[in-house]
Amino acid sequence: MTSTDSRFRVGLLGRGTVGAALERLLPEQASRIQSITGMRPEIAGVLTRGDGSFKEVLSASDLIVELIGGIDPAREYVLESLRAGRHVVTANKQLLSRHGEELWQTAREHGVQLRFEGAVAGVVPVIRVLQESLAGAPVDRVHGIVNGTTNFILSEMARSGITFSEALAEAQRLGYAEADPSEDVDGSDAAAKMAILARLAFDTPVHLDQVRYEGIEEIQPDDLEYARELGLGLKLIGTAERIGDALSVRVHPAFLYPGHPLATVGGPFNAVTVESESITEITMSGPGAGGPQTASAVLGDVISAMIPPSSMPATTENLEMIQDVISAFYLHLEVADEPGVLAQVAQVLALQGVSVKSVVQRGLGEQARLVMVVHPVLESRFHAAMELIAGLDVMRARPRAIRVLEEEF
Ligand SMILES: NC(=O)c1ccc[n+]([C@@H]2O[C@H](COP(=O)([O-])OP(=O)(O)OC[C@H]3O[C@@H](n4cnc5c(N)ncnc54)[C@H](OP(=O)(O)O)[C@@H]3O)[C@@H](O)[C@H]2O)c1
């Protein structure tokens, strides 16, 4: 194979937030992708409003990435690309939720792929999981927080008691909301994503017009305040569920009890829970939008289109496996009820470079306990300290330790 033959030419339609991020990411990852797929991807042409010609980009490309957004001319470009035998990758939820059936049928007729991981929940791999991993599990219900803007706004309203308008202004300041946020806050953006998820989960055509949606503009700060007292959190929830022989797809604000898998998803994050009798439930969460994040989902689709389905790519690295990692620990010690015990234990810990974050002393006599949490430390150092502590005369039983997962110390 010549170097020219091993090129994989990607035509880029749109160089905005996501397109520009992909244009940066693709060359950065080209060598790694070449070692996985045997082909080196490159951007063969770019179309924007003011630059390039669609026909030229199409004829110079093996695959088209559509990142223009909206319906026209994106629909025509995608159709034309598929008819010309090109795989297409898109992140366009509006297009798929309105014209998905026409586009998927055209892809099937021409034996090419139409991939769209970036269209729902950004980089959270929910499309692939529904299409591939859960293909054997009949889905009963999909619940999703699929709009990061509204999730950020509701999180801020709950956190600091501010109004919807104040939280929206904050979202815009931080780049989580567009200058025109109407499709986010009225629920229609989430509705488009739920239409796509429902289509995948239930193998039935779902058009955006069939999705009932409400937004979050009417939510008042005191709704959140009273709910907090009741232990409830508010989210904009998309639901697609089978009810008897029918399907309901809807988006509306809803209170969740703390145990719900979506209750802890805060800020601009997205999450999708898939429920099925055979698998109980699976929840995926992560960044729902953003140029680099969505571009990485788009590039993942490009790579998938480059390799034959179900083949395991050759390894490209030979990484050393690490056994000794850094962890924080909870340490439970049954000790003699006498003065100076804590000092002895602290001295042994200090000797191994283990520092104590918190400590409680409980009980008297036979019941005397020292319970502590130590800061993250190399596990081998901690275990060495444990052995030394176990040998102290003041110990009445073997020390017990459990790792503590803590992001912030
Ligand atoms: N932004 C995100 O975080 C995000 C997340 C998930 C999915 N998406 C989806 O990804 C897609 C792209 O979003 P984006 O935020 O990157 O959009 P964007 O920043 O508005 O960029 C759109 C790009 O398309 C070009 N374009 C618009 N109309 C065109 C036309 N008629 N002919 C040729 N080019 C045209 C624009 O050209 P000019 O440069 O000349 O204006 C611009 O380069 C959308 O479908 C969006 O829903 C975005």
Coordinates of N, CA, C and O and ligand atoms in Angstrom, one line a residue, residues 13-20 47-51 66-70 72-73 77 90-94 118-119 122 178 189 193 288-291 294, ligand 1:
L13 N -17.8 19.7 6.7 CA -18.8 20.8 6.4 C -19.0 21.5 7.7 O -19.6 21.0 8.6
G14 N -18.6 22.8 7.8 CA -18.8 23.6 9.0 C -17.5 23.6 9.8 O -16.9 22.6 10.1
R15 N -17.1 24.8 10.1 CA -15.9 25.0 10.9 C -16.2 26.0 12.0 O -15.5 27.0 12.2
G16 N -17.2 25.7 12.8 CA -17.6 26.5 13.9 C -17.0 25.9 15.2 O -15.9 25.4 15.2
T17 N -17.8 25.9 16.3 CA -17.3 25.5 17.6 C -16.8 24.0 17.5 O -15.7 23.7 17.9
V18 N -17.6 23.1 16.9 CA -17.2 21.7 16.9 C -16.3 21.5 15.7 O -15.2 20.8 15.8
G19 N -16.6 22.0 14.5 CA -15.8 21.8 13.3 C -14.3 22.2 13.5 O -13.4 21.5 13.2
A20 N -14.1 23.4 14.1 CA -12.8 23.9 14.3 C -12.0 23.0 15.3 O -10.8 22.8 15.2
L47 N -15.8 23.2 4.1 CA -16.9 24.1 3.6 C -17.4 25.0 4.7 O -17.8 24.5 5.8
T48 N -17.4 26.3 4.5 CA -18.1 27.2 5.5 C -19.1 28.0 4.6 O -19.2 27.9 3.4
R49 N -19.7 29.0 5.3 CA -20.6 29.9 4.5 C -19.8 30.7 3.5 O -20.3 30.8 2.3
G50 N -18.6 31.1 3.9 CA -17.9 32.0 3.0 C -16.8 31.3 2.2 O -16.1 32.0 1.4
D51 N -16.6 30.0 2.4 CA -15.4 29.4 1.8 C -15.7 27.9 1.3 O -16.5 27.2 2.0
E66 N -20.6 16.3 8.8 CA -21.5 17.4 8.7 C -21.6 18.1 10.1 O -22.1 17.6 11.0
L67 N -21.0 19.4 10.2 CA -21.1 20.1 11.4 C -21.6 21.6 11.1 O -21.1 22.5 11.7
I68 N -22.6 21.6 10.2 CA -23.2 22.9 9.9 C -24.3 23.2 10.8 O -24.5 24.3 11.3
G69 N -25.1 22.2 11.1 CA -26.3 22.4 12.0 C -27.5 22.8 11.2 O -27.4 23.1 10.0
G70 N -28.7 22.7 11.8 CA -29.9 23.1 11.1 C -30.3 22.1 10.0 O -29.7 21.1 9.9
D72 N -31.5 23.0 6.5 CA -31.0 23.3 5.1 C -29.8 24.2 5.2 O -29.8 25.2 5.9
P73 N -28.8 23.9 4.5 CA -28.6 22.9 3.5 C -28.1 21.5 4.0 O -27.7 20.7 3.2
Y77 N -26.9 18.1 1.8 CA -25.5 17.7 1.8 C -25.3 16.3 2.3 O -24.6 15.5 1.7
T90 N -22.4 13.0 11.7 CA -23.0 14.3 12.0 C -23.3 14.4 13.5 O -23.4 13.3 14.2
A91 N -23.4 15.6 14.0 CA -23.8 15.8 15.4 C -25.1 16.6 15.4 O -25.4 17.3 16.4
N92 N -25.8 16.5 14.3 CA -27.0 17.4 14.1 C -28.3 16.8 14.5 O -29.0 16.1 13.8
K93 N -28.6 17.1 15.8 CA -29.9 16.5 16.4 C -31.1 17.0 15.7 O -32.1 16.3 15.6
Q94 N -31.1 18.3 15.3 CA -32.3 18.8 14.7 C -32.6 18.1 13.4 O -33.8 17.7 13.1
G118 N -22.2 12.3 18.4 CA -22.1 13.6 19.0 C -23.5 14.3 19.1 O -23.6 15.4 19.6
A119 N -24.5 13.7 18.4 CA -25.8 14.4 18.4 C -26.6 14.4 19.7 O -27.4 15.2 20.0
G122 N -23.4 14.8 23.8 CA -22.0 15.1 23.6 C -21.1 13.8 23.5 O -21.3 13.0 22.7
E178 N -26.0 29.6 24.9 CA -25.8 30.5 23.7 C -26.4 31.8 24.0 O -27.2 32.0 24.9
D189 N -34.5 21.4 22.5 CA -33.2 20.8 22.2 C -33.2 19.4 22.9 O -32.9 18.4 22.2
K193 N -33.2 15.4 21.1 CA -32.3 14.3 21.5 C -33.1 13.1 22.0 O -32.7 11.9 21.7
G288 N -21.9 17.1 28.2 CA -22.9 16.9 27.2 C -22.7 17.8 26.0 O -23.4 17.7 25.0
A289 N -21.7 18.7 26.0 CA -21.5 19.6 24.9 C -20.1 20.2 25.0 O -19.3 19.7 25.8
G290 N -19.8 21.2 24.2 CA -18.5 21.8 24.1 C -17.8 21.4 22.9 O -17.9 20.2 22.4
G291 N -17.0 22.3 22.3 CA -16.3 22.0 21.0 C -15.4 20.8 21.1 O -15.6 19.8 20.4
T294 N -17.4 17.4 22.0 CA -18.2 16.9 20.9 C -17.3 16.4 19.7 O -17.6 15.4 19.1
Ligands
LIG1 N1 -21.4 23.4 20.1 C1 -21.6 22.3 20.8 O1 -21.2 22.2 21.9 C2 -22.4 21.1 20.2 C3 -22.6 20.0 20.9 C4 -23.3 18.9 20.4 C5 -23.7 19.0 19.1 N2 -23.5 20.1 18.3 C6 -24.0 20.1 17.0 O2 -22.9 20.3 16.1 C7 -23.3 21.0 14.9 C8 -22.3 22.2 14.8 O3 -22.4 23.0 15.9 P1 -21.5 24.3 16.2 O4 -21.7 24.7 17.6 O5 -20.1 23.9 15.8 O6 -22.0 25.3 15.1 P2 -21.4 26.8 14.8 O7 -20.4 27.2 15.7 O8 -22.6 27.7 14.5 O9 -20.7 26.5 13.3 C9 -21.4 26.2 12.2 C10 -20.5 26.2 11.0 O10 -21.2 25.8 9.8 C11 -21.0 26.7 8.8 N3 -22.3 27.0 8.1 C12 -23.5 27.4 8.5 N4 -24.3 27.5 7.5 C13 -23.7 27.1 6.4 C14 -24.0 26.9 5.1 N5 -25.3 27.2 4.6 N6 -23.1 26.5 4.2 C15 -21.9 26.2 4.6 N7 -21.5 26.3 5.9 C16 -22.4 26.7 6.8 C17 -20.6 28.0 9.5 O11 -19.9 28.8 8.6 P3 -19.2 30.2 8.9 O12 -18.0 29.8 9.7 O13 -18.9 30.8 7.6 O14 -20.2 30.9 9.7 C18 -19.8 27.5 10.7 O15 -18.4 27.2 10.2 C19 -24.7 21.4 15.1 O16 -25.6 20.4 14.5 C20 -24.9 21.3 16.6 O17 -26.3 21.1 17.0 C21 -22.9 21.2 18.9

